[in-house]
PDB file of C-alpha atoms in Angstrom:
ATOM      1  CA  MET A   4       6.213   2.006   5.650  1.00 87.00           C
ATOM      2  CA  LEU A   5       6.644   1.646   9.386  1.00 87.00           C
ATOM      3  CA  CYS A   6       8.750   4.820   9.495  1.00 89.00           C
ATOM      4  CA  VAL A   7       6.050   6.755   7.671  1.00 88.00           C
ATOM      5  CA  ALA A   8       3.284   5.447   9.930  1.00 88.00           C
ATOM      6  CA  LEU A   9       5.100   5.521  13.250  1.00 90.00           C
ATOM      7  CA  LEU A  10       7.574   8.380  12.898  1.00 92.00           C
ATOM      8  CA  ALA A  11       7.069  10.770  10.004  1.00 92.00           C
ATOM      9  CA  ALA A  12       3.301  11.292  10.132  1.00 91.00           C
ATOM     10  CA  PRO A  13       2.916  11.740  13.909  1.00 92.00           C
ATOM     11  CA  ASN A  14       5.958  13.997  14.134  1.00 94.00           C
ATOM     12  CA  ALA A  15       4.775  16.142  11.252  1.00 93.00           C
ATOM     13  CA  PHE A  16       1.570  16.888  13.147  1.00 93.00           C
ATOM     14  CA  ALA A  17       3.561  17.516  16.340  1.00 94.00           C
ATOM     15  CA  ALA A  18       6.010  19.943  14.722  1.00 95.00           C
ATOM     16  CA  LEU A  19       4.029  21.697  11.984  1.00 94.00           C
ATOM     17  CA  ALA A  20       0.755  23.560  11.791  1.00 95.00           C
ATOM     18  CA  ARG A  21      -2.123  21.258  10.891  1.00 91.00           C
ATOM     19  CA  PRO A  22      -2.473  22.366   7.211  1.00 91.00           C
ATOM     20  CA  GLU A  23       1.269  22.069   6.538  1.00 95.00           C
ATOM     21  CA  ALA A  24       1.477  18.734   8.334  1.00 93.00           C
ATOM     22  CA  GLY A  25      -1.477  17.440   6.328  1.00 89.00           C
ATOM     23  CA  ALA A  26       0.153  18.493   3.055  1.00 92.00           C
ATOM     24  CA  TYR A  27       3.455  16.912   4.075  1.00 94.00           C
ATOM     25  CA  VAL A  28       1.868  13.617   5.125  1.00 92.00           C
ATOM     26  CA  ALA A  29      -0.289  13.555   1.984  1.00 90.00           C
ATOM     27  CA  ARG A  30       2.921  13.835  -0.054  1.00 94.00           C
ATOM     28  CA  LEU A  31       4.502  10.977   1.917  1.00 93.00           C
ATOM     29  CA  PHE A  32       1.511   8.746   1.235  1.00 92.00           C
ATOM     30  CA  LEU A  33       1.533   9.691  -2.450  1.00 93.00           C
ATOM     31  CA  LEU A  34       5.189   8.659  -2.707  1.00 94.00           C
ATOM     32  CA  ASP A  35       4.476   5.470  -0.779  1.00 93.00           C
ATOM     33  CA  ALA A  36       1.557   4.589  -3.063  1.00 94.00           C
ATOM     34  CA  ARG A  37       3.557   5.147  -6.248  1.00 96.00           C
ATOM     35  CA  LEU A  38       6.544   3.197  -4.972  1.00 94.00           C
ATOM     36  CA  SER A  39       4.295   0.391  -3.694  1.00 94.00           C
ATOM     37  CA  LEU A  40       2.605   0.065  -7.075  1.00 95.00           C
ATOM     38  CA  VAL A  41       5.877  -0.043  -8.996  1.00 96.00           C
ATOM     39  CA  LEU A  42       7.592  -2.474  -6.641  1.00 94.00           C
ATOM     40  CA  GLY A  43       4.497  -4.641  -6.266  1.00 93.00           C
ATOM     41  CA  VAL A  44       4.078  -5.033 -10.019  1.00 94.00           C
ATOM     42  CA  LEU A  45       7.805  -5.705 -10.367  1.00 94.00           C
ATOM     43  CA  LEU A  46       7.602  -8.448  -7.722  1.00 91.00           C
ATOM     44  CA  LEU A  47       4.567  -9.933  -9.465  1.00 90.00           C
ATOM     45  CA  LEU A  48       6.380 -10.034 -12.798  1.00 90.00           C
ATOM     46  CA  MET A  49       9.495 -11.545 -11.254  1.00 90.00           C
ATOM     47  CA  GLU A  50       7.520 -14.238  -9.424  1.00 85.00           C
ATOM     48  CA  GLN A  51       5.486 -15.008 -12.526  1.00 85.00           C
ATOM     49  CA  ARG A  52       8.677 -15.512 -14.508  1.00 86.00           C
ATOM     50  CA  LEU A  53      10.169 -17.765 -11.822  1.00 84.00           C
ATOM     51  CA  GLN A  54       7.018 -19.857 -11.739  1.00 82.00           C
ATOM     52  CA  ARG A  55       6.868 -20.156 -15.527  1.00 82.00           C
ATOM     53  CA  GLN A  56      10.455 -21.428 -15.494  1.00 83.00           C
ATOM     54  CA  ALA A  57       9.623 -23.998 -12.818  1.00 80.00           C
ATOM     55  CA  HIS A  58       6.134 -24.953 -14.026  1.00 77.00           C
ATOM     56  CA  ALA A  59       5.578 -24.124 -17.667  1.00 74.00           C
ATOM     57  CA  GLU A  60       2.024 -25.447 -17.686  1.00 76.00           C
ATOM     58  CA  ARG A  61       0.423 -23.009 -15.203  1.00 75.00           C
ATOM     59  CA  LEU A  62       0.966 -20.567 -12.371  1.00 72.00           C
ATOM     60  CA  HIS A  63       0.693 -21.735  -8.781  1.00 73.00           C
ATOM     61  CA  PHE A  64      -1.048 -19.195  -6.585  1.00 77.00           C
ATOM     62  CA  ASN A  65       1.243 -19.362  -3.585  1.00 80.00           C
ATOM     63  CA  ALA A  66       2.381 -16.760  -1.061  1.00 78.00           C
ATOM     64  CA  PRO A  67       5.173 -15.240  -3.201  1.00 80.00           C
ATOM     65  CA  LEU A  68       2.596 -14.518  -5.912  1.00 85.00           C
ATOM     66  CA  LEU A  69      -0.432 -13.624  -3.782  1.00 89.00           C
ATOM     67  CA  LEU A  70       1.258 -11.348  -1.240  1.00 91.00           C
ATOM     68  CA  PRO A  71       2.518  -8.766  -3.777  1.00 92.00           C
ATOM     69  CA  LEU A  72      -0.857  -8.954  -5.517  1.00 93.00           C
ATOM     70  CA  LEU A  73      -2.595  -8.241  -2.215  1.00 95.00           C
ATOM     71  CA  ALA A  74      -0.204  -5.354  -1.481  1.00 94.00           C
ATOM     72  CA  VAL A  75      -0.972  -3.790  -4.873  1.00 95.00           C
ATOM     73  CA  PHE A  76      -4.697  -4.280  -4.306  1.00 96.00           C
ATOM     74  CA  LEU A  77      -4.549  -2.644  -0.855  1.00 96.00           C
ATOM     75  CA  THR A  78      -2.525   0.238  -2.281  1.00 95.00           C
ATOM     76  CA  VAL A  79      -5.103   0.858  -4.992  1.00 95.00           C
ATOM     77  CA  ILE A  80      -7.982   0.681  -2.500  1.00 96.00           C
ATOM     78  CA  GLY A  81      -6.252   2.747   0.165  1.00 92.00           C
ATOM     79  CA  TYR A  82      -4.857   5.487  -2.001  1.00 92.00           C
ATOM     80  CA  GLU A  83      -6.447   5.530  -5.440  1.00 92.00           C
ATOM     81  CA  VAL A  84     -10.016   4.842  -4.260  1.00 95.00           C
ATOM     82  CA  LEU A  85     -10.302   6.169  -0.712  1.00 94.00           C
ATOM     83  CA  GLN A  86      -8.034   9.226  -1.010  1.00 91.00           C
ATOM     84  CA  PRO A  87     -10.220  11.048  -3.589  1.00 92.00           C
ATOM     85  CA  LEU A  88     -13.322  10.199  -1.554  1.00 93.00           C
ATOM     86  CA  MET A  89     -11.645  11.612   1.566  1.00 91.00           C
ATOM     87  CA  LEU A  90     -10.799  14.855  -0.239  1.00 88.00           C
ATOM     88  CA  GLN A  91     -14.406  15.204  -1.434  1.00 92.00           C
ATOM     89  CA  ALA A  92     -15.810  14.490   2.032  1.00 91.00           C
ATOM     90  CA  LYS A  93     -13.399  16.938   3.663  1.00 87.00           C
ATOM     91  CA  ALA A  94     -14.202  19.686   1.154  1.00 88.00           C
ATOM     92  CA  ALA A  95     -17.940  19.123   1.641  1.00 89.00           C
ATOM     93  CA  GLY A  96     -17.591  19.066   5.422  1.00 84.00           C
ATOM     94  CA  GLN A  97     -19.180  15.639   5.616  1.00 78.00           C
ATOM     95  CA  GLY A  98     -18.822  13.423   8.640  1.00 82.00           C
ATOM     96  CA  SER A  99     -17.927  10.516   6.385  1.00 89.00           C
ATOM     97  CA  PHE A 100     -14.354  11.848   6.234  1.00 88.00           C
ATOM     98  CA  VAL A 101     -13.578  10.205   9.575  1.00 90.00           C
ATOM     99  CA  TRP A 102     -14.811   6.802   8.371  1.00 93.00           C
ATOM    100  CA  LEU A 103     -12.976   7.102   5.069  1.00 93.00           C
ATOM    101  CA  HIS A 104      -9.796   8.111   6.893  1.00 91.00           C
ATOM    102  CA  ALA A 105     -10.148   5.104   9.195  1.00 93.00           C
ATOM    103  CA  ALA A 106     -10.660   2.800   6.198  1.00 95.00           C
ATOM    104  CA  SER A 107      -7.604   4.297   4.506  1.00 93.00           C
ATOM    105  CA  MET A 108      -5.534   3.773   7.660  1.00 92.00           C
ATOM    106  CA  ALA A 109      -6.772   0.181   7.886  1.00 95.00           C
ATOM    107  CA  ALA A 110      -5.774  -0.465   4.269  1.00 95.00           C
ATOM    108  CA  PHE A 111      -2.313   1.003   4.934  1.00 94.00           C
ATOM    109  CA  ALA A 112      -1.929  -1.105   8.091  1.00 94.00           C
ATOM    110  CA  ALA A 113      -3.035  -4.232   6.218  1.00 96.00           C
ATOM    111  CA  LYS A 114      -0.592  -3.459   3.402  1.00 95.00           C
ATOM    112  CA  THR A 115       2.186  -3.046   5.954  1.00 94.00           C
ATOM    113  CA  GLY A 116       1.314  -6.442   7.410  1.00 95.00           C
ATOM    114  CA  VAL A 117       1.285  -8.029   3.961  1.00 94.00           C
ATOM    115  CA  VAL A 118       4.694  -6.543   3.120  1.00 93.00           C
ATOM    116  CA  LEU A 119       6.110  -7.761   6.445  1.00 93.00           C
ATOM    117  CA  ALA A 120       4.703 -11.237   5.747  1.00 93.00           C
ATOM    118  CA  LEU A 121       6.245 -11.162   2.277  1.00 89.00           C
ATOM    119  CA  ALA A 122       9.614 -10.138   3.710  1.00 88.00           C
ATOM    120  CA  TRP A 123       9.376 -12.912   6.312  1.00 90.00           C
ATOM    121  CA  LYS A 124       8.317 -15.504   3.735  1.00 83.00           C
ATOM    122  CA  THR A 125      11.116 -14.705   1.287  1.00 77.00           C
ATOM    123  CA  ARG A 126      13.971 -14.400   3.752  1.00 69.00           C
TER     124      ARG A 126
END
């Protein structure tokens, strides 16, 4: 995620024409969103199973369970909700595109922070 945000996206806009760079970066974020959803759900299922083995009576909402859930939530908000709105705003020439893009970037940055926290917590 850090490579996409810090290396791939900025360099695509530096090396390619704006439309091609936009298409390339959109593809990167699509792949990131799909992979994030699959891995996030997998982590949730694995943690749920571990907790059921340790505590059969109920789940404990701790960091290993909440962090993947938050990452999935931020992925859905950032890509599945905001991305279509950004495309509509861009096609309509609305000024709201900038705000939607900023919100999408904030969701991606928050998801990156959550994934880093999860990696730190489970080391």
